[in-house]
PDB file of C-alpha atoms in Angstrom:
ATOM      1  CA  SER A  17      -6.385   7.981   2.558  1.00  0.00           C
ATOM      2  CA  ALA A  18      -5.801  11.723   2.307  1.00  0.00           C
ATOM      3  CA  VAL A  19      -7.106  13.814  -0.587  1.00  0.00           C
ATOM      4  CA  ILE A  20      -4.620  16.252  -2.091  1.00  0.00           C
ATOM      5  CA  SER A  21      -5.322  19.372  -4.100  1.00  0.00           C
ATOM      6  CA  GLN A  22      -2.318  20.593  -6.047  1.00  0.00           C
ATOM      7  CA  LYS A  23      -2.278  23.920  -7.854  1.00  0.00           C
ATOM      8  CA  PRO A  24      -1.672  24.969 -10.545  1.00  0.00           C
ATOM      9  CA  SER A  25      -2.206  21.864 -12.633  1.00  0.00           C
ATOM     10  CA  ARG A  26      -0.041  23.300 -15.366  1.00  0.00           C
ATOM     11  CA  ASP A  27       1.777  26.481 -16.272  1.00  0.00           C
ATOM     12  CA  ILE A  28       4.013  27.907 -18.943  1.00  0.00           C
ATOM     13  CA  CYS A  29       6.631  30.273 -17.549  1.00  0.00           C
ATOM     14  CA  GLN A  30       9.313  32.541 -18.870  1.00  0.00           C
ATOM     15  CA  ARG A  31      12.967  31.813 -18.262  1.00  0.00           C
ATOM     16  CA  GLY A  32      14.278  33.574 -15.181  1.00  0.00           C
ATOM     17  CA  THR A  33      10.947  33.818 -13.370  1.00  0.00           C
ATOM     18  CA  SER A  34       9.686  31.812 -10.386  1.00  0.00           C
ATOM     19  CA  LEU A  35       6.613  29.660  -9.849  1.00  0.00           C
ATOM     20  CA  THR A  36       5.076  28.606  -6.535  1.00  0.00           C
ATOM     21  CA  ILE A  37       3.182  25.332  -6.420  1.00  0.00           C
ATOM     22  CA  GLN A  38       0.663  24.703  -3.676  1.00  0.00           C
ATOM     23  CA  CYS A  39      -0.261  21.417  -2.033  1.00  0.00           C
ATOM     24  CA  GLN A  40      -3.369  21.337   0.165  1.00  0.00           C
ATOM     25  CA  VAL A  41      -4.407  18.206   2.067  1.00  0.00           C
ATOM     26  CA  ASP A  42      -7.858  17.554   3.465  1.00  0.00           C
ATOM     27  CA  SER A  43      -6.487  16.262   6.771  1.00  0.00           C
ATOM     28  CA  GLN A  44      -3.452  16.724   8.972  1.00  0.00           C
ATOM     29  CA  VAL A  45      -0.340  14.931   7.825  1.00  0.00           C
ATOM     30  CA  THR A  46       3.050  14.561   9.432  1.00  0.00           C
ATOM     31  CA  MET A  47       5.302  14.604   6.413  1.00  0.00           C
ATOM     32  CA  MET A  48       4.971  16.052   2.952  1.00  0.00           C
ATOM     33  CA  PHE A  49       7.255  15.199   0.071  1.00  0.00           C
ATOM     34  CA  TRP A  50       7.994  17.019  -3.175  1.00  0.00           C
ATOM     35  CA  TYR A  51       8.972  15.009  -6.235  1.00  0.00           C
ATOM     36  CA  ARG A  52      10.101  15.946  -9.724  1.00  0.00           C
ATOM     37  CA  GLN A  53       9.283  13.844 -12.758  1.00  0.00           C
ATOM     38  CA  GLN A  54      11.229  14.932 -15.809  1.00  0.00           C
ATOM     39  CA  PRO A  55       9.811  14.079 -19.255  1.00  0.00           C
ATOM     40  CA  GLY A  56       9.761  10.329 -19.758  1.00  0.00           C
ATOM     41  CA  GLN A  57      11.496   9.745 -16.451  1.00  0.00           C
ATOM     42  CA  SER A  58      10.651   8.334 -13.057  1.00  0.00           C
ATOM     43  CA  LEU A  59      10.054  10.324  -9.893  1.00  0.00           C
ATOM     44  CA  THR A  60      12.937  11.876  -7.991  1.00  0.00           C
ATOM     45  CA  LEU A  61      12.545  13.177  -4.458  1.00  0.00           C
ATOM     46  CA  ILE A  62      13.394  16.870  -4.139  1.00  0.00           C
ATOM     47  CA  ALA A  63      12.827  17.385  -0.428  1.00  0.00           C
ATOM     48  CA  THR A  64      10.858  16.416   2.652  1.00  0.00           C
ATOM     49  CA  ALA A  65       8.831  19.144   4.362  1.00  0.00           C
ATOM     50  CA  ASN A  66       8.014  18.891   8.063  1.00  0.00           C
ATOM     51  CA  GLN A  67       5.829  21.388   9.861  1.00  0.00           C
ATOM     52  CA  GLY A  68       7.832  23.699  12.093  1.00  0.00           C
ATOM     53  CA  SER A  69      11.274  22.870  10.769  1.00  0.00           C
ATOM     54  CA  GLU A  70      13.451  23.394   7.724  1.00  0.00           C
ATOM     55  CA  ALA A  71      12.883  21.144   4.752  1.00  0.00           C
ATOM     56  CA  THR A  72      15.379  18.362   4.144  1.00  0.00           C
ATOM     57  CA  TYR A  73      16.782  18.397   0.621  1.00  0.00           C
ATOM     58  CA  GLU A  74      18.098  15.455  -1.359  1.00  0.00           C
ATOM     59  CA  SER A  75      21.414  15.465  -3.108  1.00  0.00           C
ATOM     60  CA  GLY A  76      21.348  17.694  -6.152  1.00  0.00           C
ATOM     61  CA  PHE A  77      18.599  19.984  -4.859  1.00  0.00           C
ATOM     62  CA  VAL A  78      19.189  23.195  -2.904  1.00  0.00           C
ATOM     63  CA  ILE A  79      16.986  25.545  -0.935  1.00  0.00           C
ATOM     64  CA  ASP A  80      17.858  28.590  -3.023  1.00  0.00           C
ATOM     65  CA  LYS A  81      16.512  26.905  -6.124  1.00  0.00           C
ATOM     66  CA  PHE A  82      13.574  25.077  -4.541  1.00  0.00           C
ATOM     67  CA  PRO A  83      12.458  26.934  -1.403  1.00  0.00           C
ATOM     68  CA  ILE A  84       9.725  25.121   0.500  1.00  0.00           C
ATOM     69  CA  SER A  85       7.253  26.343   3.074  1.00  0.00           C
ATOM     70  CA  ARG A  86       5.257  24.224   5.518  1.00  0.00           C
ATOM     71  CA  PRO A  87       3.222  26.639   7.641  1.00  0.00           C
ATOM     72  CA  ASN A  88       0.840  24.017   9.044  1.00  0.00           C
ATOM     73  CA  LEU A  89      -0.070  20.328   8.969  1.00  0.00           C
ATOM     74  CA  THR A  90      -2.300  20.598   5.881  1.00  0.00           C
ATOM     75  CA  PHE A  91      -0.394  22.859   3.495  1.00  0.00           C
ATOM     76  CA  SER A  92       2.962  23.215   1.762  1.00  0.00           C
ATOM     77  CA  THR A  93       4.401  25.160  -1.136  1.00  0.00           C
ATOM     78  CA  LEU A  94       7.323  24.503  -3.442  1.00  0.00           C
ATOM     79  CA  THR A  95       8.845  27.376  -5.399  1.00  0.00           C
ATOM     80  CA  VAL A  96      10.886  26.770  -8.519  1.00  0.00           C
ATOM     81  CA  SER A  97      13.170  29.803  -8.687  1.00  0.00           C
ATOM     82  CA  ASN A  98      15.009  31.462 -11.550  1.00  0.00           C
ATOM     83  CA  MET A  99      13.634  28.911 -13.949  1.00  0.00           C
ATOM     84  CA  SER A 100      15.381  27.552 -17.008  1.00  0.00           C
ATOM     85  CA  PRO A 101      14.102  25.145 -19.670  1.00  0.00           C
ATOM     86  CA  GLU A 102      15.780  22.287 -17.750  1.00  0.00           C
ATOM     87  CA  ASP A 103      13.223  22.817 -14.986  1.00  0.00           C
ATOM     88  CA  SER A 104      10.423  21.746 -17.300  1.00  0.00           C
ATOM     89  CA  SER A 105       8.951  18.776 -15.453  1.00  0.00           C
ATOM     90  CA  ILE A 106       5.981  17.497 -13.561  1.00  0.00           C
ATOM     91  CA  TYR A 107       6.166  18.344  -9.882  1.00  0.00           C
ATOM     92  CA  LEU A 108       4.194  16.187  -7.444  1.00  0.00           C
ATOM     93  CA  CYS A 109       3.569  16.385  -3.750  1.00  0.00           C
ATOM     94  CA  SER A 110       3.020  13.325  -1.631  1.00  0.00           C
ATOM     95  CA  VAL A 111       1.893  12.980   1.961  1.00  0.00           C
ATOM     96  CA  GLU A 112       2.117  10.561   4.825  1.00  0.00           C
ATOM     97  CA  LYS A 113      -0.924  10.640   7.030  1.00  0.00           C
ATOM     98  CA  LEU A 114      -0.685  11.165  10.787  1.00  0.00           C
ATOM     99  CA  GLY A 115      -0.306   7.924  12.659  1.00  0.00           C
ATOM    100  CA  GLY A 116       2.258   6.572  10.272  1.00  0.00           C
ATOM    101  CA  GLY A 117       1.946   3.320   8.454  1.00  0.00           C
ATOM    102  CA  ILE A 118       2.218   2.771   4.783  1.00  0.00           C
ATOM    103  CA  TYR A 119      -1.452   3.069   4.075  1.00  0.00           C
ATOM    104  CA  GLY A 120      -1.500   6.836   4.015  1.00  0.00           C
ATOM    105  CA  TYR A 121       0.872   7.530   1.151  1.00  0.00           C
ATOM    106  CA  THR A 122      -0.985   9.575  -1.403  1.00  0.00           C
ATOM    107  CA  PHE A 123       0.150  11.689  -4.344  1.00  0.00           C
ATOM    108  CA  GLY A 124      -1.252  14.890  -5.765  1.00  0.00           C
ATOM    109  CA  SER A 125      -2.152  15.043  -9.437  1.00  0.00           C
ATOM    110  CA  GLY A 126       0.960  17.010 -10.257  1.00  0.00           C
ATOM    111  CA  THR A 127       1.882  20.353 -11.787  1.00  0.00           C
ATOM    112  CA  ARG A 128       3.136  20.258 -15.366  1.00  0.00           C
ATOM    113  CA  LEU A 129       5.652  23.085 -15.728  1.00  0.00           C
ATOM    114  CA  THR A 130       6.977  24.234 -19.088  1.00  0.00           C
ATOM    115  CA  VAL A 131       9.721  26.849 -19.139  1.00  0.00           C
ATOM    116  CA  VAL A 132      10.226  28.772 -22.371  1.00  0.00           C
TER     117      VAL A 132
ATOM    118  CA  ALA B  16      21.048   3.870  -1.812  1.00  0.00           C
ATOM    119  CA  GLN B  17      18.442   1.419  -2.898  1.00  0.00           C
ATOM    120  CA  THR B  18      17.873   0.967  -6.621  1.00  0.00           C
ATOM    121  CA  VAL B  19      14.778  -0.228  -8.399  1.00  0.00           C
ATOM    122  CA  THR B  20      14.984  -1.591 -11.940  1.00  0.00           C
ATOM    123  CA  GLN B  21      12.177  -2.050 -14.421  1.00  0.00           C
ATOM    124  CA  SER B  22      13.652  -3.650 -17.509  1.00  0.00           C
ATOM    125  CA  GLN B  23      10.548  -3.360 -19.685  1.00  0.00           C
ATOM    126  CA  PRO B  24      10.023   0.218 -20.895  1.00  0.00           C
ATOM    127  CA  GLU B  25       6.897  -0.818 -22.814  1.00  0.00           C
ATOM    128  CA  MET B  26       4.475  -3.693 -22.704  1.00  0.00           C
ATOM    129  CA  SER B  27       1.225  -4.465 -24.468  1.00  0.00           C
ATOM    130  CA  VAL B  28      -1.577  -6.865 -23.740  1.00  0.00           C
ATOM    131  CA  GLN B  29      -4.776  -7.889 -25.431  1.00  0.00           C
ATOM    132  CA  GLU B  30      -7.931  -6.936 -23.590  1.00  0.00           C
ATOM    133  CA  ALA B  31      -9.048  -9.715 -21.208  1.00  0.00           C
ATOM    134  CA  GLU B  32      -5.611 -11.336 -21.296  1.00  0.00           C
ATOM    135  CA  THR B  33      -2.967 -11.474 -18.568  1.00  0.00           C
ATOM    136  CA  VAL B  34       0.274  -9.496 -18.454  1.00  0.00           C
ATOM    137  CA  THR B  35       3.214  -9.511 -16.049  1.00  0.00           C
ATOM    138  CA  LEU B  36       5.397  -6.485 -15.377  1.00  0.00           C
ATOM    139  CA  SER B  37       8.870  -7.090 -13.967  1.00  0.00           C
ATOM    140  CA  CYS B  38      10.699  -5.290 -11.195  1.00  0.00           C
ATOM    141  CA  THR B  39      13.943  -6.020  -9.403  1.00  0.00           C
ATOM    142  CA  TYR B  40      15.552  -4.078  -6.606  1.00  0.00           C
ATOM    143  CA  ASP B  41      18.775  -3.893  -4.714  1.00  0.00           C
ATOM    144  CA  THR B  42      18.941  -3.473  -0.958  1.00  0.00           C
ATOM    145  CA  SER B  43      20.894  -4.623   2.059  1.00  0.00           C
ATOM    146  CA  GLU B  44      17.915  -4.182   4.353  1.00  0.00           C
ATOM    147  CA  SER B  45      15.788  -7.054   5.573  1.00  0.00           C
ATOM    148  CA  ASP B  46      12.615  -5.107   6.313  1.00  0.00           C
ATOM    149  CA  TYR B  47      11.021  -2.911   3.699  1.00  0.00           C
ATOM    150  CA  TYR B  48       7.914  -2.299   1.630  1.00  0.00           C
ATOM    151  CA  LEU B  49       7.362  -2.670  -2.097  1.00  0.00           C
ATOM    152  CA  PHE B  50       4.689  -0.973  -4.140  1.00  0.00           C
ATOM    153  CA  TRP B  51       3.258  -0.784  -7.602  1.00  0.00           C
ATOM    154  CA  TYR B  52       1.862   2.593  -8.615  1.00  0.00           C
ATOM    155  CA  LYS B  53      -0.157   3.359 -11.724  1.00  0.00           C
ATOM    156  CA  GLN B  54       0.091   6.739 -13.469  1.00  0.00           C
ATOM    157  CA  PRO B  55      -2.527   7.288 -16.176  1.00  0.00           C
ATOM    158  CA  PRO B  56      -2.379  10.293 -18.529  1.00  0.00           C
ATOM    159  CA  SER B  57      -4.092  12.345 -15.814  1.00  0.00           C
ATOM    160  CA  ARG B  58      -0.729  12.131 -13.968  1.00  0.00           C
ATOM    161  CA  GLN B  59      -2.389  10.999 -10.748  1.00  0.00           C
ATOM    162  CA  MET B  60      -0.207   8.423  -9.010  1.00  0.00           C
ATOM    163  CA  ILE B  61      -2.516   5.639  -7.874  1.00  0.00           C
ATOM    164  CA  LEU B  62      -1.447   2.910  -5.488  1.00  0.00           C
ATOM    165  CA  VAL B  63      -2.192  -0.457  -7.080  1.00  0.00           C
ATOM    166  CA  ILE B  64      -0.764  -2.897  -4.577  1.00  0.00           C
ATOM    167  CA  ARG B  65       1.767  -3.109  -1.761  1.00  0.00           C
ATOM    168  CA  GLN B  66       3.795  -5.872  -0.174  1.00  0.00           C
ATOM    169  CA  GLU B  67       5.519  -6.047   3.194  1.00  0.00           C
ATOM    170  CA  ALA B  68       8.848  -7.844   2.907  1.00  0.00           C
ATOM    171  CA  TYR B  69       8.309  -9.821   6.093  1.00  0.00           C
ATOM    172  CA  LYS B  70       5.184 -11.424   4.643  1.00  0.00           C
ATOM    173  CA  GLN B  71       5.751 -14.544   2.596  1.00  0.00           C
ATOM    174  CA  GLN B  72       2.281 -14.501   1.127  1.00  0.00           C
ATOM    175  CA  ASN B  73       1.978 -12.606  -2.132  1.00  0.00           C
ATOM    176  CA  ALA B  74      -0.338  -9.605  -2.042  1.00  0.00           C
ATOM    177  CA  THR B  75      -3.506  -9.641  -4.137  1.00  0.00           C
ATOM    178  CA  GLU B  76      -5.975  -6.874  -4.957  1.00  0.00           C
ATOM    179  CA  ASN B  77      -8.775  -8.068  -7.218  1.00  0.00           C
ATOM    180  CA  ARG B  78      -7.237  -8.502 -10.694  1.00  0.00           C
ATOM    181  CA  PHE B  79      -3.784  -7.426  -9.501  1.00  0.00           C
ATOM    182  CA  SER B  80      -1.347  -9.770  -7.819  1.00  0.00           C
ATOM    183  CA  VAL B  81       2.363  -9.849  -7.188  1.00  0.00           C
ATOM    184  CA  ASN B  82       5.046 -12.503  -7.273  1.00  0.00           C
ATOM    185  CA  PHE B  83       7.419 -11.515  -4.489  1.00  0.00           C
ATOM    186  CA  GLN B  84      10.712 -13.385  -4.445  1.00  0.00           C
ATOM    187  CA  LYS B  85      12.686 -11.919  -1.545  1.00  0.00           C
ATOM    188  CA  ALA B  86      15.872 -13.911  -2.063  1.00  0.00           C
ATOM    189  CA  ALA B  87      15.947 -12.975  -5.724  1.00  0.00           C
ATOM    190  CA  LYS B  88      14.887  -9.376  -4.939  1.00  0.00           C
ATOM    191  CA  SER B  89      12.156  -9.617  -7.508  1.00  0.00           C
ATOM    192  CA  PHE B  90       8.680  -8.098  -7.356  1.00  0.00           C
ATOM    193  CA  SER B  91       6.570  -8.619 -10.469  1.00  0.00           C
ATOM    194  CA  LEU B  92       3.011  -7.439 -11.016  1.00  0.00           C
ATOM    195  CA  LYS B  93       0.447  -9.630 -12.722  1.00  0.00           C
ATOM    196  CA  ILE B  94      -2.663  -8.049 -14.192  1.00  0.00           C
ATOM    197  CA  SER B  95      -5.396 -10.547 -15.011  1.00  0.00           C
ATOM    198  CA  ASP B  96      -8.366  -9.949 -17.311  1.00  0.00           C
ATOM    199  CA  SER B  97      -6.784  -6.731 -18.586  1.00  0.00           C
ATOM    200  CA  GLN B  98      -9.117  -3.810 -19.175  1.00  0.00           C
ATOM    201  CA  LEU B  99      -8.758  -0.707 -21.313  1.00  0.00           C
ATOM    202  CA  GLY B 100      -8.606   1.359 -18.145  1.00  0.00           C
ATOM    203  CA  ASP B 101      -5.445  -0.463 -17.098  1.00  0.00           C
ATOM    204  CA  ALA B 102      -3.486   1.374 -19.784  1.00  0.00           C
ATOM    205  CA  ALA B 103      -0.995   3.582 -17.948  1.00  0.00           C
ATOM    206  CA  MET B 104       2.580   3.932 -16.813  1.00  0.00           C
ATOM    207  CA  TYR B 105       3.352   1.524 -13.982  1.00  0.00           C
ATOM    208  CA  PHE B 106       6.050   2.293 -11.452  1.00  0.00           C
ATOM    209  CA  CYS B 107       7.601  -0.134  -9.023  1.00  0.00           C
ATOM    210  CA  ALA B 108       8.717   1.506  -5.771  1.00  0.00           C
ATOM    211  CA  TYR B 109      10.711   0.589  -2.672  1.00  0.00           C
ATOM    212  CA  ARG B 110      10.447   2.081   0.793  1.00  0.00           C
ATOM    213  CA  SER B 111      12.604   1.264   3.756  1.00  0.00           C
ATOM    214  CA  TYR B 112      10.845   0.017   6.866  1.00  0.00           C
ATOM    215  CA  THR B 113      12.199   2.936   8.873  1.00  0.00           C
ATOM    216  CA  GLY B 114      12.703   5.597   6.245  1.00  0.00           C
ATOM    217  CA  ASN B 115      10.187   7.731   4.407  1.00  0.00           C
ATOM    218  CA  GLN B 116      11.585   8.096   0.929  1.00  0.00           C
ATOM    219  CA  PHE B 117      10.292   6.099  -1.984  1.00  0.00           C
ATOM    220  CA  TYR B 118      12.732   4.853  -4.591  1.00  0.00           C
ATOM    221  CA  PHE B 119      11.031   4.499  -7.946  1.00  0.00           C
ATOM    222  CA  GLY B 120      11.851   2.440 -10.990  1.00  0.00           C
ATOM    223  CA  THR B 121      11.873   4.031 -14.426  1.00  0.00           C
ATOM    224  CA  GLY B 122       8.411   2.770 -15.259  1.00  0.00           C
ATOM    225  CA  THR B 123       6.724   0.451 -17.737  1.00  0.00           C
ATOM    226  CA  SER B 124       4.228   1.856 -20.204  1.00  0.00           C
ATOM    227  CA  LEU B 125       1.342  -0.589 -20.595  1.00  0.00           C
ATOM    228  CA  THR B 126      -0.883  -0.526 -23.652  1.00  0.00           C
ATOM    229  CA  VAL B 127      -4.124  -2.496 -23.688  1.00  0.00           C
ATOM    230  CA  ILE B 128      -5.246  -3.526 -27.155  1.00  0.00           C
ATOM    231  CA  PRO B 129      -9.013  -3.779 -27.705  1.00  0.00           C
TER     232      PRO B 129
END
């Protein structure tokens, strides 16, 4: 399976600022997914990032708040914009390896964001 | 949308004993995948076991096995010979056969007592 490096692992940010989270994969992947895990909660899909096209956002998430880049098949970023304390969560990226199949689903170790 | 329900927020088990975590789901699809993921304090989501809905045989991975009841839409995880390293949050997840999104349950926190 793919190996994912997610940075930063944690950060404490001021209200109103923005944070960009990076997700680097050691091999080419077709689809990358960004999830949010609020304190004590399960994972909720924010958006799906495909290389060469706009990200697809789930209900309740918008591009202005969570802009995503996918410049190539091994890298993606998620920006949390104009942050408020409600954005305090763990953010995880997940990838599907090229060739499809369920065996390639892997998660990064997450970014713990605290907004003060 | 599909829903995944884990009715046990917390469970505990004595080391070396067996524990079963419950999961039910709701779907109108006939083909899909089910997963159990483990999330230790490190936050890394680790795939424990997966089951294809078209397979009648229950999946097994060493000490981990599932009881898949398709008609009842039930997918429980059995951990045998529990070890201290099994302590973590366990999430049940559903994925459509054709889609890409995972639907996660709310998780079960497992404590292993020495």
